[in-house]
Amino acid sequence: MPVIIFIMTLLVFFPLAMADDKAVHASGEAQQEHFKAAGKPQKTGTAKSAAQIRLAPLGATVESVLAVGRQLNPALRAAALDTAAAASKAAGADALDDPTISDSYQFYRNPNVFSGHAIMVTQAFPLWGKRSLRREAALADLDAMRGREQAARDALDERIKVAFAHYYVASRALDVNREVIAEARGLRAAAEARYAAGTGDQAAVIRALSEETSASVETARLEGDRAAAREMLNALIARPAGAPLAEPLRLRPVPARDLAIASLVERARGSSPALATSGAEVNAAQARRTLAEKAWYPDLTVGAGPLIQTNNRPPGAAATVGLNIPLPWGKEASEQAAAAAQLGAAQQRYDAALLDIQSALAEPRERLKAARQADALVARKALPEARAALKSVIADYTEGRGDLTAALDAQRRVRDLELKLLQLQLDKQTALAGIERLIGGEL
C-alpha cells in the first residue's frame, strides 16, 4: 500500500516539476543572450594602450572625447561591473536548491526485527511555475541595472559635452581677443602717427595703449578659463590634468527647428534610462507578487537511497515523497501584502519619473529656443552691422578723420557681440546636452 501511494504521488506532482523545469529551459538561449549582453566585459584594451590613450592628444571634436570617456571613466566602469554582477546573480536565480543527504538509524531490541541505516538523498522541486517567476524577477532586476548603467553613461556624456563647449568657447574667445589686440595696436600706431604729425594729442596715444593693455589682461583671464575647461575634460575621461588636448575644431550641430515637448516626451518613453529602470522595477515587482501569491501552493520533495541492514542481509531500497503544508499562520499573507505594496511603489516611481522628465524638459527646451533666436539675430544682423561700422571708423581714423573714442567704442561693440555670440553657442550646447540626457539619446 505505501508503494502505491508513493507512485500515485509521483504521477500527480512530478509532471508539474518537469513542466516547470521545461519552462525554465525553454527560454535558455534567450536567457543566455540576456546574460551575455550584460556580463560580457567591454574591451578596454591593454594597460599599455590605456596609458597611451590617457596621454594622447585629442579634443578636436566632442565625439573623440566622448569615445575615450566611455572607455576610461571609472564611474562608468563601476556601473558596468554592477551590471555584470546582476547578470551573474540572475544566471542562477532559477536553479534548484542543493539536495540533502541524511542517514537515519533504526534499532530494535527484538532480534527477530532487523535494525539498519536508511541513507536518503532528497531534492525539493518548486512547482506551479515558481522557478520561472524567480527567473523573471532576476532578469527584470538585470534590466533595471542596465538602465542605471545607461543613466550613468548619459550623465557622463552631458558633463563631457558641456565641458567641451566651455573649452571651445574659451578657445574662440582667445581668438577674438587676439583680433582686439591687433586692432588696438593699429589704432595706437595711427594715434602715434597723428600725434607725430601734430594732428593728434598724447591723450589719444595713452588711451589706445590702455586699450591694448586691457586686452592683454583679458587674454590672461581667458587662458585661465581654457586651462580650467581642459583640466575638467581630462578629469572626466580619467586623464592627467595636464594631458594635452587638441584645439577644438567645431561644436555639435543644433537642431534648426523648434522641439515639440510632446515629441520629446514620446522619445523619452522609448529610450530614457530612468524610465527603463523604473519599468524594469515594475516588472520585477509584478513577478515577485505573483510568486508570493503562489506561496500557498505546496512544493514537492522526492528522496531515495539504500536501506542497509545490520543483520548482514542484502541491502534494500527506500524512497520518500513529501509536500510542504502552507498553513495560514501569517507568513504567506504578510509576504503577499509586502509584494503588493512594493509593486504599487514601483508603479508610482515610474509615474514620478515620467513627470520629472516632462517638467525637466521644459527649461532646456525654452533656453535652447531663446538662444537659437538670439544667435540668429546677432550673427545675421547685429554683428555684421557692427563690423561694418568698425571698419569704417578705423579707416577714417587712420586717414586722419574722426576721433579715437568713436573707434574704441566701435571696437568694444564688435568684441562684445562676438563674445555674446560665443555665449549663446555655449547656452545652446548646454541646453542640448541636458535635453539629450533626459530623453536618453542624441537628437
Short mmCIF file of C-alpha atoms in Angstrom, two decimals:
data_model
loop_
_atom_site.label_atom_id
_atom_site.label_comp_id
_atom_site.label_asym_id
_atom_site.label_seq_id
_atom_site.Cartn_x
_atom_site.Cartn_y
_atom_site.Cartn_z
CA MET A 1 0.00 0.00 0.00
CA PRO A 2 2.73 2.60 0.79
CA VAL A 3 4.34 1.83 -2.56
CA ILE A 4 1.07 2.53 -4.34
CA ILE A 5 0.71 5.87 -2.53
CA PHE A 6 4.28 6.80 -3.44
CA ILE A 7 3.75 6.00 -7.11
CA MET A 8 0.46 7.89 -7.27
CA THR A 9 2.02 10.95 -5.66
CA LEU A 10 4.81 10.94 -8.20
CA LEU A 11 2.36 10.58 -11.05
CA VAL A 12 0.43 13.63 -9.85
CA PHE A 13 3.18 16.04 -8.85
CA PHE A 14 6.30 15.03 -10.74
CA PRO A 15 4.88 16.19 -14.11
CA LEU A 16 4.39 19.61 -12.53
CA ALA A 17 8.03 19.71 -11.54
CA MET A 18 9.12 18.61 -15.00
CA ALA A 19 6.82 21.13 -16.70
CA ASP A 20 8.32 23.89 -14.61
CA ASP A 21 11.81 22.63 -15.47
CA LYS A 22 10.95 22.63 -19.19
CA ALA A 23 9.62 26.16 -18.90
CA VAL A 24 12.88 27.17 -17.28
CA HIS A 25 14.97 25.70 -20.09
CA ALA A 26 12.66 26.70 -22.96
CA SER A 27 13.99 30.24 -22.88
CA GLY A 28 17.55 29.16 -22.21
CA GLU A 29 19.02 30.61 -25.39
CA ALA A 30 17.31 33.96 -24.95
CA GLN A 31 18.35 33.99 -21.32
CA GLN A 32 21.98 33.30 -22.23
CA GLU A 33 21.90 36.16 -24.72
CA HIS A 34 20.42 38.33 -21.96
CA PHE A 35 23.32 37.46 -19.68
CA LYS A 36 25.99 37.81 -22.36
CA ALA A 37 24.86 41.33 -23.17
CA ALA A 38 25.32 42.38 -19.55
CA GLY A 39 28.06 40.09 -18.32
CA LYS A 40 30.41 40.26 -21.29
CA PRO A 41 33.28 42.55 -20.34
CA GLN A 42 33.84 45.54 -22.52
CA LYS A 43 37.05 45.68 -24.47
CA THR A 44 39.13 48.34 -22.84
CA GLY A 45 42.48 47.44 -24.31
CA THR A 46 45.69 46.51 -22.54
CA ALA A 47 47.26 48.58 -19.81
CA LYS A 48 49.71 49.93 -22.36
CA SER A 49 47.02 51.05 -24.79
CA ALA A 50 45.01 52.62 -21.94
CA ALA A 51 48.09 54.56 -20.86
CA GLN A 52 48.64 55.71 -24.43
CA ILE A 53 45.04 56.88 -24.64
CA ARG A 54 45.40 58.84 -21.42
CA LEU A 55 48.39 60.77 -22.80
CA ALA A 56 47.50 61.01 -26.49
CA PRO A 57 46.37 64.41 -27.76
CA LEU A 58 42.68 64.56 -28.51
CA GLY A 59 39.86 67.05 -28.17
CA ALA A 60 39.39 68.35 -31.70
CA THR A 61 35.79 67.15 -31.58
CA VAL A 62 33.46 66.23 -28.76
CA GLU A 63 32.93 62.79 -30.32
CA SER A 64 36.58 61.90 -29.74
CA VAL A 65 36.36 62.92 -26.08
CA LEU A 66 33.11 61.00 -25.59
CA ALA A 67 34.64 57.82 -27.00
CA VAL A 68 37.58 57.97 -24.60
CA GLY A 69 35.41 58.94 -21.64
CA ARG A 70 33.14 55.93 -22.14
CA GLN A 71 36.21 53.74 -22.21
CA LEU A 72 38.21 55.10 -19.29
CA ASN A 73 35.84 56.83 -16.84
CA PRO A 74 35.97 54.83 -13.56
CA ALA A 75 32.36 55.60 -12.60
CA LEU A 76 31.16 54.14 -15.89
CA ARG A 77 33.39 51.10 -15.42
CA ALA A 78 31.91 50.59 -11.96
CA ALA A 79 28.38 50.74 -13.39
CA ALA A 80 29.33 48.12 -16.00
CA LEU A 81 30.67 45.84 -13.27
CA ASP A 82 27.45 46.27 -11.29
CA THR A 83 25.54 45.14 -14.37
CA ALA A 84 27.84 42.14 -14.77
CA ALA A 85 27.23 41.26 -11.12
CA ALA A 86 23.47 41.41 -11.65
CA ALA A 87 23.82 39.16 -14.70
CA SER A 88 25.79 36.61 -12.71
CA LYS A 89 23.19 36.66 -9.98
CA ALA A 90 20.34 36.22 -12.46
CA ALA A 91 22.08 33.26 -14.09
CA GLY A 92 21.39 31.11 -11.04
CA ALA A 93 18.05 32.55 -10.00
CA ASP A 94 16.07 29.58 -11.32
CA ALA A 95 18.41 26.86 -10.06
CA LEU A 96 17.18 24.13 -7.76
CA ASP A 97 18.21 24.17 -4.12
CA ASP A 98 21.04 21.87 -3.09
CA PRO A 99 19.96 18.29 -2.42
CA THR A 100 20.04 16.97 1.15
CA ILE A 101 21.60 13.71 2.29
CA SER A 102 20.53 12.15 5.57
CA ASP A 103 21.23 8.96 7.50
CA SER A 104 18.65 7.53 9.87
CA TYR A 105 19.32 4.50 12.08
CA GLN A 106 16.59 2.22 13.36
CA PHE A 107 17.36 -0.09 16.28
CA TYR A 108 15.04 -2.79 17.65
CA ARG A 109 15.59 -4.90 20.79
CA ASN A 110 13.70 -7.75 19.23
CA PRO A 111 16.31 -9.86 17.46
CA ASN A 112 13.71 -11.02 15.01
CA VAL A 113 13.27 -7.47 13.71
CA PHE A 114 16.26 -6.18 11.82
CA SER A 115 17.95 -2.89 12.59
CA GLY A 116 19.55 -0.78 9.88
CA HIS A 117 20.61 2.50 8.28
CA ALA A 118 18.43 4.36 5.78
CA ILE A 119 20.59 6.73 3.74
CA MET A 120 18.41 9.18 1.81
CA VAL A 121 19.16 11.84 -0.80
CA THR A 122 16.24 14.27 -1.12
CA GLN A 123 15.62 17.04 -3.62
CA ALA A 124 12.98 19.76 -3.43
CA PHE A 125 11.16 20.71 -6.66
CA PRO A 126 9.29 24.05 -6.68
CA LEU A 127 6.04 23.66 -8.59
CA TRP A 128 3.44 25.89 -10.25
CA GLY A 129 5.97 27.95 -12.23
CA LYS A 130 7.80 29.32 -9.19
CA ARG A 131 11.24 28.87 -10.75
CA SER A 132 10.14 30.73 -13.88
CA LEU A 133 8.88 33.59 -11.74
CA ARG A 134 12.17 33.76 -9.86
CA ARG A 135 13.96 33.95 -13.18
CA GLU A 136 11.63 36.69 -14.47
CA ALA A 137 12.25 38.77 -11.36
CA ALA A 138 16.03 38.34 -11.63
CA LEU A 139 16.05 39.28 -15.33
CA ALA A 140 13.95 42.36 -14.56
CA ASP A 141 16.50 43.31 -11.89
CA LEU A 142 19.19 42.92 -14.55
CA ASP A 143 17.28 45.22 -16.91
CA ALA A 144 16.99 47.77 -14.12
CA MET A 145 20.74 47.64 -13.56
CA ARG A 146 21.30 48.12 -17.28
CA GLY A 147 19.11 51.20 -17.11
CA ARG A 148 21.22 52.57 -14.27
CA GLU A 149 24.37 51.92 -16.28
CA GLN A 150 22.91 53.78 -19.26
CA ALA A 151 21.85 56.64 -16.99
CA ALA A 152 25.43 56.89 -15.71
CA ARG A 153 26.69 56.98 -19.28
CA ASP A 154 24.20 59.67 -20.29
CA ALA A 155 25.13 61.78 -17.25
CA LEU A 156 28.82 61.47 -18.16
CA ASP A 157 28.07 62.37 -21.77
CA GLU A 158 26.24 65.51 -20.66
CA ARG A 159 29.15 66.65 -18.50
CA ILE A 160 31.64 66.00 -21.30
CA LYS A 161 29.51 67.86 -23.85
CA VAL A 162 29.17 70.90 -21.58
CA ALA A 163 32.87 70.87 -20.64
CA PHE A 164 33.86 70.62 -24.31
CA ALA A 165 31.58 73.56 -25.14
CA HIS A 166 33.34 75.61 -22.43
CA TYR A 167 36.69 74.56 -23.89
CA TYR A 168 35.61 75.57 -27.39
CA VAL A 169 34.16 78.92 -26.29
CA ALA A 170 37.28 79.80 -24.27
CA SER A 171 39.50 78.98 -27.26
CA ARG A 172 37.40 81.08 -29.63
CA ALA A 173 37.23 83.93 -27.12
CA LEU A 174 41.03 83.97 -27.15
CA ASP A 175 40.93 84.29 -30.94
CA VAL A 176 38.52 87.22 -30.61
CA ASN A 177 40.78 88.86 -28.05
CA ARG A 178 43.82 88.44 -30.30
CA GLU A 179 41.94 90.31 -33.02
CA VAL A 180 41.12 93.04 -30.50
CA ILE A 181 44.80 93.34 -29.58
CA ALA A 182 45.78 93.57 -33.24
CA GLU A 183 43.19 96.30 -33.86
CA ALA A 184 44.27 98.13 -30.70
CA ARG A 185 47.86 98.10 -31.91
CA GLY A 186 46.76 99.51 -35.24
CA LEU A 187 44.82 102.28 -33.51
CA ARG A 188 47.80 103.04 -31.27
CA ALA A 189 50.07 103.27 -34.31
CA ALA A 190 47.60 105.61 -36.00
CA ALA A 191 47.34 107.73 -32.84
CA GLU A 192 51.14 107.95 -32.60
CA ALA A 193 51.36 108.92 -36.27
CA ARG A 194 48.75 111.65 -35.82
CA TYR A 195 50.50 112.87 -32.68
CA ALA A 196 53.83 112.99 -34.52
CA ALA A 197 52.20 114.91 -37.36
CA GLY A 198 50.68 117.39 -34.93
CA THR A 199 47.10 116.46 -35.75
CA GLY A 200 46.52 114.42 -32.62
CA ASP A 201 47.19 114.62 -28.91
CA GLN A 202 49.13 112.48 -26.47
CA ALA A 203 45.96 111.53 -24.57
CA ALA A 204 44.74 109.58 -27.60
CA VAL A 205 48.00 107.63 -27.67
CA ILE A 206 47.64 106.81 -23.97
CA ARG A 207 44.03 105.69 -24.42
CA ALA A 208 45.00 103.42 -27.31
CA LEU A 209 47.84 101.94 -25.27
CA SER A 210 45.50 101.43 -22.32
CA GLU A 211 43.02 99.59 -24.55
CA GLU A 212 45.80 97.31 -25.78
CA THR A 213 46.89 96.60 -22.19
CA SER A 214 43.32 95.80 -21.13
CA ALA A 215 43.03 93.32 -23.99
CA SER A 216 46.28 91.67 -22.90
CA VAL A 217 44.93 91.33 -19.35
CA GLU A 218 41.77 89.76 -20.77
CA THR A 219 43.96 87.26 -22.62
CA ALA A 220 45.40 86.04 -19.33
CA ARG A 221 41.91 85.55 -17.90
CA LEU A 222 40.68 83.69 -20.97
CA GLU A 223 43.73 81.44 -20.94
CA GLY A 224 42.83 80.54 -17.37
CA ASP A 225 39.27 79.70 -18.45
CA ARG A 226 40.56 77.48 -21.24
CA ALA A 227 43.01 75.73 -18.91
CA ALA A 228 40.20 75.08 -16.41
CA ALA A 229 37.99 73.64 -19.15
CA ARG A 230 40.85 71.47 -20.39
CA GLU A 231 41.50 70.12 -16.89
CA MET A 232 37.79 69.40 -16.44
CA LEU A 233 37.70 67.43 -19.68
CA ASN A 234 40.79 65.45 -18.71
CA ALA A 235 39.30 64.65 -15.30
CA LEU A 236 36.07 63.37 -16.88
CA ILE A 237 37.98 60.97 -19.12
CA ALA A 238 40.41 59.85 -16.38
CA ARG A 239 43.48 61.58 -17.83
CA PRO A 240 46.10 63.65 -16.02
CA ALA A 241 45.03 67.26 -15.59
CA GLY A 242 47.90 68.50 -17.74
CA ALA A 243 47.44 65.99 -20.56
CA PRO A 244 47.39 67.70 -23.96
CA LEU A 245 44.19 68.44 -25.80
CA ALA A 246 43.98 69.47 -29.42
CA GLU A 247 42.44 72.77 -30.41
CA PRO A 248 38.66 72.32 -30.72
CA LEU A 249 37.51 72.49 -34.32
CA ARG A 250 33.74 72.65 -34.06
CA LEU A 251 30.70 72.28 -31.86
CA ARG A 252 27.96 69.76 -32.40
CA PRO A 253 25.14 70.87 -34.71
CA VAL A 254 21.99 72.12 -33.01
CA PRO A 255 18.54 71.23 -34.39
CA ALA A 256 17.32 74.06 -36.57
CA ARG A 257 13.65 73.60 -35.77
CA ASP A 258 11.81 74.00 -32.50
CA LEU A 259 11.47 70.83 -30.47
CA ALA A 260 7.91 69.94 -29.54
CA ILE A 261 7.56 68.89 -25.92
CA ALA A 262 5.20 66.07 -26.90
CA SER A 263 7.73 64.52 -29.29
CA LEU A 264 10.48 64.81 -26.68
CA VAL A 265 8.34 63.07 -24.05
CA GLU A 266 7.44 60.33 -26.53
CA ARG A 267 11.14 59.90 -27.31
CA ALA A 268 11.86 59.67 -23.58
CA ARG A 269 9.22 56.96 -23.14
CA GLY A 270 11.14 54.74 -25.51
CA SER A 271 14.77 55.48 -24.66
CA SER A 272 15.07 57.22 -21.28
CA PRO A 273 17.20 55.07 -18.94
CA ALA A 274 15.33 56.45 -15.93
CA LEU A 275 12.03 55.18 -17.33
CA ALA A 276 13.65 51.92 -18.43
CA THR A 277 14.91 51.38 -14.89
CA SER A 278 11.54 52.19 -13.35
CA GLY A 279 9.74 49.95 -15.85
CA ALA A 280 12.07 47.06 -15.09
CA GLU A 281 11.48 47.56 -11.38
CA VAL A 282 7.72 47.32 -12.03
CA ASN A 283 8.23 44.05 -13.93
CA ALA A 284 10.34 42.63 -11.11
CA ALA A 285 7.74 43.63 -8.52
CA GLN A 286 4.96 42.02 -10.58
CA ALA A 287 6.88 38.74 -10.80
CA ARG A 288 7.56 38.77 -7.06
CA ARG A 289 3.93 39.49 -6.25
CA THR A 290 2.81 36.53 -8.36
CA LEU A 291 5.48 34.41 -6.68
CA ALA A 292 4.20 35.48 -3.25
CA GLU A 293 0.65 34.56 -4.25
CA LYS A 294 1.85 31.06 -5.15
CA ALA A 295 3.36 30.55 -1.71
CA TRP A 296 0.05 28.86 -0.79
CA TYR A 297 0.74 26.11 -3.31
CA PRO A 298 2.78 23.15 -2.00
CA ASP A 299 6.14 22.07 -3.38
CA LEU A 300 7.33 18.53 -3.96
CA THR A 301 10.27 16.83 -2.24
CA VAL A 302 11.48 13.46 -3.56
CA GLY A 303 14.06 11.22 -1.92
CA ALA A 304 15.65 7.82 -2.46
CA GLY A 305 18.52 5.78 -1.12
CA PRO A 306 19.79 2.40 0.08
CA LEU A 307 18.50 0.61 3.18
CA ILE A 308 21.45 -1.13 4.84
CA GLN A 309 20.57 -3.82 7.37
CA THR A 310 22.76 -4.76 10.31
CA ASN A 311 21.99 -8.49 10.10
CA ASN A 312 24.18 -8.98 7.07
CA ARG A 313 21.15 -9.31 4.85
CA PRO A 314 21.32 -7.85 1.31
CA PRO A 315 20.68 -4.07 1.27
CA GLY A 316 17.29 -2.83 0.24
CA ALA A 317 15.99 0.50 -1.04
CA ALA A 318 13.88 3.26 0.40
CA ALA A 319 12.04 6.17 -1.22
CA THR A 320 10.15 9.14 0.12
CA VAL A 321 7.90 11.79 -1.31
CA GLY A 322 6.81 14.86 0.61
CA LEU A 323 4.77 18.02 0.27
CA ASN A 324 5.14 21.14 2.35
CA ILE A 325 1.93 22.32 4.01
CA PRO A 326 1.33 26.11 3.77
CA LEU A 327 -0.55 26.96 6.94
CA PRO A 328 -2.32 30.30 7.49
CA TRP A 329 0.00 31.42 10.28
CA GLY A 330 0.60 34.86 8.77
CA LYS A 331 3.86 34.42 6.86
CA GLU A 332 2.37 33.99 3.40
CA ALA A 333 -0.20 36.74 3.92
CA SER A 334 2.43 39.22 5.10
CA GLU A 335 4.69 38.40 2.15
CA GLN A 336 1.79 38.92 -0.26
CA ALA A 337 0.94 42.28 1.32
CA ALA A 338 4.58 43.35 1.13
CA ALA A 339 4.87 42.29 -2.52
CA ALA A 340 1.66 44.16 -3.43
CA ALA A 341 2.91 47.30 -1.69
CA GLN A 342 6.27 47.06 -3.46
CA LEU A 343 4.51 46.73 -6.80
CA GLY A 344 2.42 49.81 -6.09
CA ALA A 345 5.53 51.73 -5.05
CA ALA A 346 7.34 50.71 -8.25
CA GLN A 347 4.41 51.87 -10.38
CA GLN A 348 4.30 55.20 -8.57
CA ARG A 349 8.05 55.65 -9.07
CA TYR A 350 7.58 55.09 -12.80
CA ASP A 351 4.85 57.73 -12.95
CA ALA A 352 7.01 60.11 -10.90
CA ALA A 353 9.99 59.56 -13.20
CA LEU A 354 7.85 60.37 -16.24
CA LEU A 355 6.53 63.55 -14.62
CA ASP A 356 10.06 64.57 -13.63
CA ILE A 357 11.20 64.20 -17.23
CA GLN A 358 8.24 66.19 -18.54
CA SER A 359 8.88 69.06 -16.13
CA ALA A 360 12.66 68.96 -16.56
CA LEU A 361 12.44 69.13 -20.37
CA ALA A 362 10.65 72.48 -20.33
CA GLU A 363 13.59 74.58 -19.12
CA PRO A 364 16.36 73.41 -21.50
CA ARG A 365 13.89 73.38 -24.39
CA GLU A 366 12.98 77.03 -23.84
CA ARG A 367 16.62 78.00 -23.25
CA LEU A 368 17.59 76.33 -26.50
CA LYS A 369 14.80 78.10 -28.37
CA ALA A 370 15.71 81.52 -26.94
CA ALA A 371 19.44 81.05 -27.55
CA ARG A 372 18.83 79.95 -31.14
CA GLN A 373 16.68 83.01 -31.86
CA ALA A 374 19.17 85.40 -30.25
CA ASP A 375 22.06 83.72 -32.07
CA ALA A 376 20.33 84.29 -35.41
CA LEU A 377 19.78 87.99 -34.66
CA VAL A 378 23.35 88.58 -33.53
CA ALA A 379 25.03 86.56 -36.29
CA ARG A 380 22.89 87.80 -39.19
CA LYS A 381 22.20 91.40 -38.23
CA ALA A 382 23.86 92.97 -35.21
CA LEU A 383 27.39 91.64 -35.71
CA PRO A 384 27.68 92.38 -39.46
CA GLU A 385 26.42 95.92 -38.84
CA ALA A 386 28.90 96.45 -36.01
CA ARG A 387 31.80 95.11 -38.08
CA ALA A 388 30.92 97.38 -40.97
CA ALA A 389 30.79 100.36 -38.61
CA LEU A 390 34.15 99.42 -37.04
CA LYS A 391 35.79 99.07 -40.44
CA SER A 392 34.52 102.49 -41.47
CA VAL A 393 35.55 104.20 -38.23
CA ILE A 394 39.05 102.67 -38.26
CA ALA A 395 39.53 103.65 -41.89
CA ASP A 396 38.52 107.23 -41.10
CA TYR A 397 40.79 107.41 -38.06
CA THR A 398 43.86 106.05 -39.86
CA GLU A 399 43.29 108.64 -42.59
CA GLY A 400 43.22 111.45 -40.05
CA ARG A 401 39.47 111.85 -39.75
CA GLY A 402 37.31 111.25 -36.68
CA ASP A 403 38.48 110.67 -33.12
CA LEU A 404 39.82 107.71 -31.18
CA THR A 405 36.83 107.47 -28.84
CA ALA A 406 34.48 106.51 -31.68
CA ALA A 407 36.95 103.91 -32.93
CA LEU A 408 37.37 102.37 -29.47
CA ASP A 409 33.61 102.30 -28.91
CA ALA A 410 33.07 100.56 -32.24
CA GLN A 411 35.79 98.07 -31.38
CA ARG A 412 34.22 97.27 -28.00
CA ARG A 413 30.83 96.87 -29.67
CA VAL A 414 32.18 94.24 -32.06
CA ARG A 415 34.07 92.45 -29.30
CA ASP A 416 31.01 92.35 -27.03
CA LEU A 417 28.83 90.98 -29.84
CA GLU A 418 31.37 88.30 -30.75
CA LEU A 419 31.63 87.23 -27.12
CA LYS A 420 27.84 87.33 -26.85
CA LEU A 421 27.62 85.05 -29.87
CA LEU A 422 30.02 82.61 -28.22
CA GLN A 423 27.98 82.69 -25.00
CA LEU A 424 24.83 81.93 -26.98
CA GLN A 425 26.58 78.96 -28.58
CA LEU A 426 27.52 77.74 -25.11
CA ASP A 427 23.92 78.15 -23.96
CA LYS A 428 22.68 76.13 -26.93
CA GLN A 429 25.16 73.33 -26.34
CA THR A 430 24.35 73.19 -22.62
CA ALA A 431 20.61 73.07 -23.24
CA LEU A 432 21.01 70.45 -25.98
CA ALA A 433 23.12 68.23 -23.73
CA GLY A 434 20.51 68.48 -20.97
CA ILE A 435 17.69 67.51 -23.33
CA GLU A 436 19.63 64.54 -24.69
CA ARG A 437 20.34 63.25 -21.19
CA LEU A 438 16.64 63.43 -20.29
CA ILE A 439 15.40 61.65 -23.42
CA GLY A 440 18.21 59.09 -23.39
CA GLY A 441 19.79 59.74 -26.80
CA GLU A 442 21.14 62.33 -29.19
CA LEU A 443 18.88 64.49 -31.33
#
